Short mmCIF file of C-alpha atoms and ligand atoms in Angstrom, two decimals:
data_model
loop_
_atom_site.label_atom_id
_atom_site.label_comp_id
_atom_site.label_asym_id
_atom_site.label_seq_id
_atom_site.Cartn_x
_atom_site.Cartn_y
_atom_site.Cartn_z
CA UNK Z 1 -0.34 0.05 0.04
CA UNK Z 2 1.12 3.58 -1.31
CA UNK Z 3 2.35 5.73 2.15
CA UNK Z 4 -0.38 8.74 0.95
CA UNK Z 5 -2.62 5.72 1.20
CA UNK Z 6 -1.41 5.09 4.23
CA UNK Z 7 -1.74 8.41 5.35
CA UNK Z 8 -5.27 9.37 4.58
CA UNK Z 9 -6.62 5.98 5.86
CA UNK Z 10 -4.80 6.84 9.54
CA UNK Z 11 -6.47 10.22 9.21
CA UNK Z 12 -9.74 9.51 8.36
CA UNK Z 13 -10.53 6.55 10.74
CA UNK Z 14 -9.74 9.45 13.30
CA UNK Z 15 -13.58 10.81 11.27
CA UNK Z 16 -17.23 10.46 13.27
CA UNK Z 17 -19.81 8.66 11.39
CA UNK Z 18 -17.32 7.95 7.98
CA UNK Z 19 -17.18 4.33 6.12
CA UNK Z 20 -13.99 3.56 4.91
CA UNK Z 21 -13.79 1.11 1.94
CA UNK Z 22 -10.22 -0.51 1.11
CA UNK Z 23 -11.77 -3.66 -0.75
CA UNK Z 24 -9.99 -2.82 -3.81
CA UNK Z 25 -13.78 -4.48 -5.80
CA UNK Z 26 -14.78 -2.15 -3.88
CA UNK Z 27 -13.18 0.76 -4.68
CA UNK Z 28 -13.40 -1.00 -8.70
CA UNK Z 29 -17.04 -1.15 -8.03
CA UNK Z 30 -17.68 1.99 -7.17
CA UNK Z 31 -15.31 4.26 -9.05
CA UNK Z 32 -17.72 3.43 -12.09
CA UNK Z 33 -20.55 4.39 -13.45
CA UNK Z 34 -22.68 2.79 -16.96
CA UNK Z 35 -20.02 4.94 -19.36
CA UNK Z 36 -20.23 1.52 -20.80
CA UNK Z 37 -22.78 2.73 -22.97
CA UNK Z 38 -20.20 4.68 -25.37
CA UNK Z 39 -17.37 2.91 -26.54
CA UNK Z 40 -15.26 5.99 -26.75
CA UNK Z 41 -16.07 6.96 -22.72
CA UNK Z 42 -15.18 2.82 -21.87
CA UNK Z 43 -12.07 3.31 -23.70
CA UNK Z 44 -10.97 5.96 -21.72
CA UNK Z 45 -12.36 4.91 -18.74
CA UNK Z 46 -11.76 1.37 -17.16
CA UNK Z 47 -8.15 2.12 -16.07
CA UNK Z 48 -9.94 4.55 -13.94
CA UNK Z 49 -10.43 3.60 -10.17
CA UNK Z 50 -9.62 5.81 -7.12
CA UNK Z 51 -7.81 4.57 -3.79
CA UNK Z 52 -10.45 4.51 -1.55
CA UNK Z 53 -14.54 4.91 -1.20
CA UNK Z 54 -15.66 6.89 1.83
CA UNK Z 55 -19.94 7.58 2.98
CA UNK Z 56 -20.08 10.24 5.66
CA UNK Z 57 -22.48 9.17 8.31
CA UNK Z 58 -23.59 13.36 9.05
CA UNK Z 59 -22.26 16.84 7.94
CA UNK Z 60 -19.73 16.84 9.79
CA UNK Z 61 -18.16 13.91 7.90
CA UNK Z 62 -18.80 15.60 4.96
CA UNK Z 63 -16.96 18.81 6.37
CA UNK Z 64 -13.99 17.20 7.80
CA UNK Z 65 -13.11 14.01 4.53
CA UNK Z 66 -12.84 17.93 3.28
CA UNK Z 67 -10.71 19.49 4.79
CA UNK Z 68 -8.20 15.85 4.66
CA UNK Z 69 -8.57 16.23 0.48
CA UNK Z 70 -7.10 20.17 1.28
CA UNK Z 71 -4.24 19.61 3.39
CA UNK Z 72 -2.82 16.26 1.34
CA UNK Z 73 -3.92 17.81 -2.16
CA UNK Z 74 -6.08 15.08 -2.87
CA UNK Z 75 -9.03 14.26 -4.98
CA UNK Z 76 -12.74 14.01 -4.39
CA UNK Z 77 -15.13 12.75 -6.68
CA UNK Z 78 -19.43 12.88 -5.26
CA UNK Z 79 -20.91 9.58 -6.11
CA UNK Z 80 -24.73 8.84 -5.79
CA UNK Z 81 -25.94 6.01 -6.69
CA UNK Z 82 -22.67 5.89 -10.38
CA UNK Z 83 -26.21 5.62 -12.33
CA UNK Z 84 -24.76 8.55 -14.65
CA UNK Z 85 -23.91 7.70 -18.33
CA UNK Z 86 -20.49 10.48 -18.80
CA UNK Z 87 -18.80 8.65 -16.33
CA UNK Z 88 -19.40 11.66 -14.39
CA UNK Z 89 -18.70 9.66 -10.87
CA UNK Z 90 -15.45 8.24 -12.19
CA UNK Z 91 -12.39 9.35 -10.54
CA UNK Z 92 -9.94 10.49 -13.31
CA UNK Z 93 -7.18 11.14 -11.05
CA UNK Z 94 -7.73 8.20 -9.02
CA UNK Z 95 -8.38 9.79 -5.02
CA UNK Z 96 -10.95 9.54 -2.50
CA UNK Z 97 -14.63 9.24 -3.90
CA UNK Z 98 -17.08 9.89 -1.80
CA UNK Z 99 -20.50 7.99 -1.77
CA UNK Z 100 -23.50 10.54 -0.49
CA UNK Z 101 -26.40 7.84 -0.03
CA UNK Z 102 -26.07 7.74 3.63
CA UNK Z 103 -27.30 10.73 3.97
CA UNK Z 104 -30.53 10.86 2.70
CA UNK Z 105 -33.46 11.86 5.38
CA UNK Z 106 -36.36 14.24 3.92
CA UNK Z 107 -35.44 17.34 6.04
CA UNK Z 108 -38.27 18.89 5.84
CA UNK Z 109 -41.65 19.19 3.48
CA UNK Z 110 -43.50 23.15 3.36
CA UNK Z 111 -47.21 23.19 2.77
CA UNK Z 112 -47.43 26.98 1.88
CA UNK Z 113 -44.66 26.20 -1.65
CA UNK Z 114 -44.36 22.92 -2.01
CA UNK Z 115 -41.60 22.93 -1.61
CA UNK Z 116 -39.32 19.88 -0.17
CA UNK Z 117 -35.91 19.80 1.87
CA UNK Z 118 -33.67 16.78 0.96
CA UNK Z 119 -31.04 14.95 2.08
CA UNK Z 120 -29.14 14.83 -1.55
CA UNK Z 121 -28.43 11.20 -1.38
CA UNK Z 122 -32.35 10.46 -0.55
CA UNK Z 123 -33.22 7.90 -3.51
CA UNK Z 124 -35.47 9.58 -5.88
CA UNK Z 125 -37.88 6.64 -5.46
CA UNK Z 126 -38.54 6.57 -1.27
CA UNK Z 127 -38.71 10.20 -1.58
CA UNK Z 128 -41.16 10.52 -4.08
CA UNK Z 129 -42.86 7.71 -1.19
CA UNK Z 130 -42.39 9.77 1.48
CA UNK Z 131 -43.79 13.04 -0.48
CA UNK Z 132 -47.12 10.74 -0.93
CA UNK Z 133 -47.78 11.76 2.44
CA UNK Z 134 -47.75 15.28 1.73
CA UNK Z 135 -49.88 14.12 -0.72
CA UNK Z 136 -46.72 15.67 -3.50
CA UNK Z 137 -44.12 14.18 -5.87
CA UNK Z 138 -41.42 14.99 -7.58
CA UNK Z 139 -41.50 17.17 -10.96
CA UNK Z 140 -38.94 15.27 -12.67
CA UNK Z 141 -37.32 11.78 -12.54
CA UNK Z 142 -34.74 10.11 -14.80
CA UNK Z 143 -36.20 6.40 -15.85
CA UNK Z 144 -34.23 5.65 -13.47
CA UNK Z 145 -35.06 6.93 -10.44
CA UNK Z 146 -35.34 3.51 -8.39
CA UNK Z 147 -31.90 3.80 -7.92
CA UNK Z 148 -31.26 7.24 -8.22
CA UNK Z 149 -29.92 9.67 -6.18
CA UNK Z 150 -31.89 13.14 -6.07
CA UNK Z 151 -28.26 14.78 -5.84
CA UNK Z 152 -26.65 13.29 -8.46
CA UNK Z 153 -29.59 13.52 -10.79
CA UNK Z 154 -29.84 17.36 -10.30
CA UNK Z 155 -25.58 17.64 -9.91
CA UNK Z 156 -25.07 15.08 -13.32
CA UNK Z 157 -28.60 14.68 -15.03
CA UNK Z 158 -31.06 16.37 -16.80
CA UNK Z 159 -34.01 15.72 -17.20
CA UNK Z 160 -36.57 12.56 -17.73
CA UNK Z 161 -39.87 11.21 -17.41
CA UNK Z 162 -42.13 14.36 -16.04
CA UNK Z 163 -39.69 17.20 -18.77
CA UNK Z 164 -43.19 17.16 -21.19
CA UNK Z 165 -44.38 19.56 -18.71
CA UNK Z 166 -41.55 20.85 -16.05
CA UNK Z 167 -38.70 21.20 -18.69
CA UNK Z 168 -35.32 20.38 -17.62
CA UNK Z 169 -33.14 20.81 -14.28
CA UNK Z 170 -31.48 24.02 -14.95
CA UNK Z 171 -35.12 25.31 -15.59
CA UNK Z 172 -35.44 28.04 -13.59
CA UNK Z 173 -38.08 26.62 -10.69
CA UNK Z 174 -37.11 23.34 -10.18
CA UNK Z 175 -33.98 23.36 -7.97
CA UNK Z 176 -34.80 26.66 -5.40
CA UNK Z 177 -31.59 26.45 -2.86
CA UNK Z 178 -29.18 24.32 -1.93
CA UNK Z 179 -26.65 23.46 0.28
CA UNK Z 180 -22.53 22.66 0.12
CA UNK Z 181 -20.11 22.21 1.69
CA UNK Z 182 -16.30 24.21 -0.32
CA UNK Z 183 -13.13 22.40 -0.51
CA UNK Z 184 -11.20 25.84 1.16
CA UNK Z 185 -8.54 25.35 3.71
CA UNK Z 186 -11.44 25.46 5.97
CA UNK Z 187 -14.34 23.79 4.43
CA UNK Z 188 -17.83 25.36 5.17
CA UNK Z 189 -21.57 24.45 4.95
CA UNK Z 190 -23.04 26.62 2.64
CA UNK Z 191 -26.93 28.08 1.76
CA UNK Z 192 -27.39 28.95 -1.41
CA UNK Z 193 -30.66 30.48 -2.88
CA UNK Z 194 -32.23 29.65 -6.10
CA UNK Z 195 -29.82 31.81 -8.40
CA UNK Z 196 -26.62 31.20 -5.99
CA UNK Z 197 -27.61 27.16 -6.65
CA UNK Z 198 -27.20 27.65 -10.47
CA UNK Z 199 -24.02 27.41 -11.57
CA UNK Z 200 -23.27 24.34 -9.33
CA UNK Z 201 -26.99 23.07 -10.34
CA UNK Z 202 -25.13 20.44 -13.59
CA UNK Z 203 -21.82 20.98 -12.59
CA UNK Z 204 -21.00 17.00 -12.28
CA UNK Z 205 -19.92 17.95 -8.58
CA UNK Z 206 -17.23 19.86 -10.07
CA UNK Z 207 -17.85 22.70 -7.20
CA UNK Z 208 -19.29 22.04 -4.73
CA UNK Z 209 -19.99 18.87 -2.48
CA UNK Z 210 -24.27 19.33 -2.43
CA UNK Z 211 -25.64 17.96 1.00
CA UNK Z 212 -29.35 18.78 1.20
CA UNK Z 213 -31.51 20.49 -1.61
CA UNK Z 214 -34.73 22.21 -2.33
CA UNK Z 215 -36.72 20.85 -4.38
CA UNK Z 216 -40.48 22.04 -6.14
CA UNK Z 217 -42.81 19.47 -6.25
CA UNK Z 218 -46.44 18.96 -8.11
CA UNK Z 219 -49.51 18.14 -7.09
CA UNK Z 220 -49.45 14.00 -6.32
CA UNK Z 221 -51.52 12.93 -9.24
CA UNK Z 222 -52.50 8.64 -10.22
CA UNK Z 223 -50.66 8.27 -13.52
CA UNK Z 224 -51.62 5.70 -15.73
CA UNK Z 225 -50.03 4.28 -18.80
CA UNK Z 226 -51.50 3.40 -22.04
CA UNK Z 227 -50.02 2.22 -25.46
CA UNK Z 228 -51.07 3.17 -28.33
CA UNK Z 229 -50.11 1.09 -32.14
CA UNK Z 230 -49.06 2.76 -35.03
CA UNK Z 231 -48.30 1.62 -38.60
CA UNK Z 232 -46.67 4.48 -40.13
CA UNK Z 233 -44.42 6.30 -38.00
CA UNK Z 234 -44.74 10.20 -39.43
CA UNK Z 235 -48.02 9.71 -37.97
CA UNK Z 236 -46.55 8.96 -34.68
CA UNK Z 237 -45.89 11.76 -34.46
CA UNK Z 238 -48.31 12.98 -36.17
CA UNK Z 239 -50.33 11.51 -33.40
CA UNK Z 240 -48.01 13.11 -30.26
CA UNK Z 241 -47.50 16.25 -30.92
CA UNK Z 242 -51.65 16.14 -30.63
CA UNK Z 243 -51.94 15.58 -27.54
CA UNK Z 244 -48.91 17.70 -26.57
CA UNK Z 245 -51.54 19.78 -27.46
CA UNK Z 246 -54.69 18.73 -26.05
CA UNK Z 247 -56.22 20.73 -23.01
CA UNK Z 248 -54.58 17.01 -20.40
CA UNK Z 249 -52.08 17.01 -17.92
CA UNK Z 250 -49.48 14.56 -19.41
CA UNK Z 251 -46.38 12.76 -17.70
CA UNK Z 252 -44.93 11.76 -20.11
CA UNK Z 253 -45.30 10.98 -23.73
CA UNK Z 254 -42.41 9.08 -26.15
CA UNK Z 255 -42.43 6.83 -29.71
CA UNK Z 256 -40.32 3.90 -30.13
CA UNK Z 257 -39.44 2.94 -33.46
CA UNK Z 258 -40.67 -0.81 -34.10
CA UNK Z 259 -37.43 -1.89 -34.34
CA UNK Z 260 -36.76 -1.33 -30.95
CA UNK Z 261 -40.08 -2.21 -30.17
CA UNK Z 262 -39.21 -5.49 -31.12
CA UNK Z 263 -36.05 -5.21 -28.52
CA UNK Z 264 -37.62 -4.47 -25.45
CA UNK Z 265 -39.42 -7.24 -22.59
CA UNK Z 266 -41.81 -9.66 -23.67
CA UNK Z 267 -43.98 -8.34 -21.04
CA UNK Z 268 -43.93 -5.21 -22.90
CA UNK Z 269 -43.82 -5.88 -26.51
CA UNK Z 270 -46.18 -8.35 -26.05
CA UNK Z 271 -47.78 -9.25 -30.33
CA UNK Z 272 -47.18 -6.52 -32.09
CA UNK Z 273 -45.95 -5.52 -34.60
CA UNK Z 274 -45.98 -1.70 -35.38
CA UNK Z 275 -44.03 1.34 -33.27
CA UNK Z 276 -45.73 2.42 -30.20
CA UNK Z 277 -46.59 5.71 -28.36
CA UNK Z 278 -46.17 5.61 -24.46
CA UNK Z 279 -48.50 7.74 -22.82
CA UNK Z 280 -48.63 9.01 -19.19
CA UNK Z 281 -51.66 11.16 -17.96
CA UNK Z 282 -54.62 10.93 -15.94
CA UNK Z 283 -57.81 9.76 -16.19
CA UNK Z 284 -59.82 11.99 -17.25
CA UNK Z 285 -56.46 13.41 -19.97
CA UNK Z 286 -56.40 9.67 -21.03
CA UNK Z 287 -60.04 9.70 -22.48
CA UNK Z 288 -59.37 12.65 -24.70
CA UNK Z 289 -56.01 10.31 -26.19
CA UNK Z 290 -58.59 7.45 -26.67
CA UNK Z 291 -60.81 9.97 -28.59
CA UNK Z 292 -57.79 11.32 -30.80
CA UNK Z 293 -56.00 8.11 -30.94
CA UNK Z 294 -60.25 6.99 -32.66
CA UNK Z 295 -59.60 10.13 -35.52
CA UNK Z 296 -56.24 9.05 -36.72
CA UNK Z 297 -57.74 5.23 -36.87
CA UNK Z 298 -55.81 3.81 -33.91
CA UNK Z 299 -55.74 1.14 -31.19
CA UNK Z 300 -54.90 2.49 -28.22
CA UNK Z 301 -54.61 -0.09 -24.73
CA UNK Z 302 -54.45 1.30 -21.15
CA UNK Z 303 -52.35 -0.25 -19.17
CA UNK Z 304 -53.28 0.69 -15.18
CA UNK Z 305 -52.17 2.63 -13.27
CA UNK Z 306 -47.84 3.29 -13.53
CA UNK Z 307 -47.58 3.34 -9.84
CA UNK Z 308 -49.65 0.42 -9.75
CA UNK Z 309 -48.12 -2.77 -12.77
CA UNK Z 310 -45.96 -4.83 -11.48
CA UNK Z 311 -44.04 -3.12 -15.08
CA UNK Z 312 -44.70 0.51 -16.13
CA UNK Z 313 -43.53 1.72 -19.36
CA UNK Z 314 -41.42 4.30 -17.14
CA UNK Z 315 -38.73 1.33 -17.57
CA UNK Z 316 -38.24 1.25 -21.18
CA UNK Z 317 -38.69 5.06 -21.23
CA UNK Z 318 -35.24 7.41 -21.30
CA UNK Z 319 -31.99 6.08 -21.05
CA UNK Z 320 -34.37 2.22 -20.55
CA UNK Z 321 -34.90 2.55 -24.19
CA UNK Z 322 -31.22 1.88 -24.39
CA UNK Z 323 -30.36 -0.37 -21.60
CA UNK Z 324 -32.63 -2.50 -22.74
CA UNK Z 325 -31.34 -2.08 -26.66
CA UNK Z 326 -28.04 -3.79 -25.25
CA UNK Z 327 -29.68 -6.34 -22.85
CA UNK Z 328 -30.15 -7.71 -26.83
CA UNK Z 329 -26.54 -6.67 -27.75
CA UNK Z 330 -23.30 -4.25 -26.58
CA UNK Z 331 -22.82 -3.45 -29.13
CA UNK Z 332 -26.23 -0.57 -29.77
CA UNK Z 333 -25.65 2.63 -28.49
CA UNK Z 334 -27.40 5.52 -28.43
CA UNK Z 335 -27.26 9.93 -28.98
CA UNK Z 336 -29.40 12.98 -27.23
CA UNK Z 337 -30.88 15.49 -29.96
CA UNK Z 338 -33.23 17.90 -29.40
CA UNK Z 339 -34.53 17.77 -33.06
CA UNK Z 340 -35.66 21.39 -35.23
CA UNK Z 341 -39.03 21.93 -34.96
CA UNK Z 342 -41.39 20.95 -36.94
CA UNK Z 343 -38.72 19.15 -39.06
CA UNK Z 344 -38.36 15.82 -37.12
CA UNK Z 345 -39.55 13.82 -39.37
CA UNK Z 346 -37.30 15.14 -42.44
CA UNK Z 347 -34.57 15.13 -40.11
CA UNK Z 348 -35.53 11.56 -39.31
CA UNK Z 349 -36.28 10.51 -42.67
CA UNK Z 350 -33.18 11.71 -43.81
CA UNK Z 351 -30.98 9.83 -41.78
CA UNK Z 352 -33.18 6.97 -42.43
CA UNK Z 353 -32.27 7.40 -45.77
CA UNK Z 354 -28.71 8.29 -45.11
CA UNK Z 355 -28.04 5.18 -42.23
CA UNK Z 356 -30.51 2.44 -42.41
CA UNK Z 357 -31.34 0.79 -39.56
CA UNK Z 358 -27.62 1.23 -38.01
CA UNK Z 359 -30.52 4.19 -36.26
CA UNK Z 360 -33.44 4.02 -34.34
CA UNK Z 361 -35.74 5.85 -33.59
CA UNK Z 362 -36.67 7.24 -29.75
CA UNK Z 363 -38.91 10.16 -29.52
CA UNK Z 364 -39.34 11.44 -26.07
CA UNK Z 365 -41.82 14.88 -25.51
CA UNK Z 366 -40.39 18.33 -23.39
CA UNK Z 367 -40.94 21.22 -22.33
CA UNK Z 368 -38.79 23.21 -24.06
CA UNK Z 369 -38.85 26.78 -22.78
CA UNK Z 370 -42.07 26.86 -22.13
CA UNK Z 371 -42.69 24.96 -26.57
CA UNK Z 372 -43.51 21.83 -26.88
CA UNK Z 373 -40.58 19.81 -28.84
CA UNK Z 374 -39.69 16.47 -29.97
CA UNK Z 375 -36.26 15.37 -28.27
CA UNK Z 376 -34.36 12.24 -29.34
CA UNK Z 377 -32.74 9.35 -28.01
CA UNK Z 378 -31.92 7.12 -31.13
CA UNK Z 379 -29.90 3.94 -31.03
CA UNK Z 380 -27.09 3.37 -33.22
CA UNK Z 381 -25.21 0.19 -34.28
CA UNK Z 382 -21.74 0.72 -33.05
CA UNK Z 383 -19.09 1.44 -35.82
CA UNK Z 384 -16.84 4.14 -35.42
CA UNK Z 385 -15.83 7.03 -33.75
CA UNK Z 386 -15.91 8.39 -37.33
CA UNK Z 387 -19.22 7.77 -38.19
CA UNK Z 388 -20.60 8.14 -35.17
CA UNK Z 389 -19.21 11.70 -36.01
CA UNK Z 390 -20.50 11.76 -39.00
CA UNK Z 391 -23.45 10.84 -39.01
CA UNK Z 392 -23.61 13.77 -35.59
CA UNK Z 393 -22.80 15.83 -38.20
CA UNK Z 394 -25.79 15.27 -39.79
CA UNK Z 395 -28.29 16.06 -37.49
CA UNK Z 396 -26.34 18.93 -36.69
CA UNK Z 397 -27.09 20.54 -40.64
CA UNK Z 398 -30.32 19.22 -40.11
CA UNK Z 399 -30.97 21.47 -37.49
CA UNK Z 400 -31.05 19.11 -34.29
CA UNK Z 401 -29.34 20.55 -31.16
CA UNK Z 402 -26.46 17.49 -29.76
CA UNK Z 403 -26.64 16.64 -26.30
CA UNK Z 404 -23.18 13.96 -26.81
CA UNK Z 405 -22.94 11.29 -24.07
CA UNK Z 406 -19.47 10.67 -25.01
CA UNK Z 407 -17.82 13.13 -24.08
CA UNK Z 408 -16.39 13.71 -20.65
CA UNK Z 409 -17.05 17.50 -19.82
CA UNK Z 410 -20.24 18.78 -18.63
CA UNK Z 411 -19.94 21.82 -21.65
CA UNK Z 412 -18.92 18.90 -24.52
CA UNK Z 413 -21.93 16.91 -23.07
CA UNK Z 414 -25.23 18.92 -22.13
CA UNK Z 415 -24.47 22.63 -21.98
CA UNK Z 416 -22.74 22.40 -24.76
CA UNK Z 417 -20.39 25.93 -23.89
CA UNK Z 418 -18.11 27.00 -20.68
CA UNK Z 419 -20.40 28.14 -18.34
CA UNK Z 420 -18.82 31.12 -16.66
CA UNK Z 421 -21.11 31.07 -13.31
CA UNK Z 422 -19.39 27.71 -12.97
CA UNK Z 423 -15.79 28.76 -12.93
CA UNK Z 424 -15.93 31.11 -10.55
CA UNK Z 425 -18.49 29.46 -8.80
CA UNK Z 426 -14.83 26.33 -8.63
CA UNK Z 427 -12.15 29.19 -8.49
CA UNK Z 428 -14.73 30.06 -5.21
CA UNK Z 429 -15.09 26.93 -3.28
CA UNK Z 430 -12.56 24.43 -4.75
CA UNK Z 431 -9.67 27.02 -5.86
CA UNK Z 432 -7.50 24.16 -5.74
CA UNK Z 433 -9.40 22.60 -8.56
CA UNK Z 434 -9.48 19.13 -6.38
CA UNK Z 435 -13.14 18.01 -6.71
CA UNK Z 436 -14.00 15.93 -9.71
CA UNK Z 437 -10.95 17.12 -12.17
CA UNK Z 438 -10.65 16.93 -15.63
CA UNK Z 439 -15.06 16.58 -15.43
CA UNK Z 440 -15.20 21.26 -15.86
CA UNK Z 441 -13.15 22.31 -19.80
CA UNK Z 442 -13.75 26.15 -18.47
CA UNK Z 443 -11.33 25.20 -15.77
CA UNK Z 444 -9.37 24.10 -17.50
CA UNK Z 445 -8.70 27.62 -19.95
CA UNK Z 446 -9.62 29.61 -16.72
CA UNK Z 447 -7.49 32.05 -17.02
CA UNK Z 448 -8.53 32.55 -20.93
CA UNK Z 449 -10.62 34.57 -19.46
CA UNK Z 450 -10.70 37.29 -16.97
CA UNK Z 451 -12.78 36.27 -13.84
C1 FAD V 1 -30.49 3.11 -18.09
C2 FAD V 1 -29.72 4.24 -17.58
C3 FAD V 1 -31.50 5.67 -18.04
C4 FAD V 1 -30.94 6.81 -17.08
N1 FAD V 1 -32.57 7.22 -17.27
C5 FAD V 1 -32.12 8.93 -17.77
C6 FAD V 1 -33.50 10.25 -17.28
O1 FAD V 1 -34.20 9.30 -17.62
N2 FAD V 1 -32.59 11.33 -17.14
C7 FAD V 1 -31.78 12.35 -16.88
O2 FAD V 1 -31.06 13.06 -16.37
N3 FAD V 1 -29.97 10.91 -16.27
C8 FAD V 1 -30.80 9.32 -16.77
N4 FAD V 1 -29.53 8.52 -16.76
C9 FAD V 1 -29.01 8.68 -16.23
C10 FAD V 1 -28.91 9.25 -14.63
O3 FAD V 1 -29.47 7.83 -14.27
C11 FAD V 1 -29.41 10.08 -14.11
O4 FAD V 1 -29.01 11.16 -14.25
C12 FAD V 1 -29.46 10.04 -12.38
O5 FAD V 1 -29.54 10.97 -11.25
C13 FAD V 1 -28.28 9.42 -11.68
O6 FAD V 1 -28.33 9.44 -10.31
P1 FAD V 1 -26.90 8.75 -9.62
O7 FAD V 1 -27.95 9.71 -8.16
O8 FAD V 1 -26.61 7.53 -9.77
O9 FAD V 1 -25.61 9.91 -10.00
P2 FAD V 1 -24.80 9.27 -9.50
O10 FAD V 1 -24.01 8.60 -11.57
O11 FAD V 1 -24.09 9.08 -9.03
O12 FAD V 1 -23.56 11.32 -10.22
C14 FAD V 1 -24.07 12.19 -11.06
C15 FAD V 1 -23.11 13.07 -10.85
O13 FAD V 1 -22.98 13.77 -9.84
C16 FAD V 1 -22.54 13.93 -8.80
N5 FAD V 1 -22.39 13.58 -7.55
C17 FAD V 1 -23.08 13.33 -7.16
N6 FAD V 1 -23.85 13.63 -5.85
C18 FAD V 1 -23.53 14.73 -6.11
C19 FAD V 1 -23.62 15.54 -4.65
N7 FAD V 1 -23.97 15.15 -3.41
N8 FAD V 1 -23.19 16.84 -4.79
C20 FAD V 1 -22.49 17.09 -5.97
N9 FAD V 1 -22.01 16.40 -6.47
C21 FAD V 1 -22.55 15.19 -6.76
C22 FAD V 1 -21.26 13.07 -9.06
O14 FAD V 1 -19.63 13.48 -9.08
C23 FAD V 1 -21.61 12.50 -10.58
O15 FAD V 1 -20.60 13.99 -11.39
C24 FAD V 1 -29.61 7.18 -16.66
C25 FAD V 1 -28.90 6.42 -16.78
C26 FAD V 1 -29.06 4.89 -17.39
C27 FAD V 1 -28.20 3.66 -16.82
#
């Protein structure tokens, strides 16, 4: 064992309420996330393993870990449940992985606003159950909500089930504040209001250790799941768009191309040989959707209340679609994009013409700055990095905005541009650059800015 590691263990052992994980197999497992959905990231990240993993049981232990990392110049990478897809929680430069899952309490619910204050390591499935007693639910959920933490979602995710109504996590109104520990000589637990929280939202834990979050919630509704069979792909888009502008509550609206449906679990695909539209709405909303289906001459099947189903449609949407495709054949990977408004079909047809069944279409309805839009998470048969970028260029030329899941940094993936506020926050709260190093592009070129 290296002397650095021995020294670290000695220091960590003096911290109350801190679990230390030393076993190589556990440290290796806890240094990984789901980056293997990308062959490019797989090659880059397979060898990245932390020295140690720690799990703080209270906020004081978080402060002490930060203090020791500062003193010994040790990189510190945060982890919720490690379900991210871009290696967000993978330590690029060894050091410590700190898993936050023991900080998992609902701290307070505010009935006047519907805001909930919750510790960052709380699983979203658990939080949603606890919110039920207040008649509330989370607005936005990744399809991994049963196993993923709320802190990991805010720091590393973007949206998901609920984005059809509530947009994305960085939209104003979703995250109302947070508390985070800084990585300074004397680490502090600071409170941030909604505006101050923005630079820490979707920053991959590069500029603060989030301990609690203040999140806006929605009124709890009973969501019913409905599947529509449709033979023509163009018609699925028309039907979904008609549902989007109807005066109904929606939690989810997705389209799976037939080639994808064929690879889904048997409980979902049944005997059907067509494309499918998947909708979650209230029972009232379902009546309207059934009328829309009648108008278009397509058949719909009401599966029942999503929460009561042994297998709900939440398990075949967003990146769970990719998961099922990969379960059949590991050569499937994926892309993420916002399709050009009212030119969705044009783009899909053009790509079909050029790339054939190397790309299969999976569409998700979202609200983009208040406007109903279609996003896509098409699955791609992997051939080469060169081909991937030709496909990306093809999509961009036709007006798609790409959120590239084959890159490591905050900017290259979701944000698209350097957010100088994120870099400023890192200068202030992590001046040595110890938090999740290598993931914030703006930090690497900070000297070019006048910050
Ligand atoms: C099958 C599948 C489906 C998915 N579906 C979706 C989806 O619908 N929508 C979506 O947005 N994502 C999706 N994801 C990605 C991922 O599951 C979610 O973003 C999830 O919310 C991440 O939570 P986590 O607890 O696993 O975070 P982790 O993966 O552990 O961490 C994510 C990032 O947050 C940082 N972080 C974690 N905790 C903290 C903290 N306390 N303070 C500061 N930084 C922290 C980590 O360092 C890392 O950079 C999917 C992934 C898979 C494999």
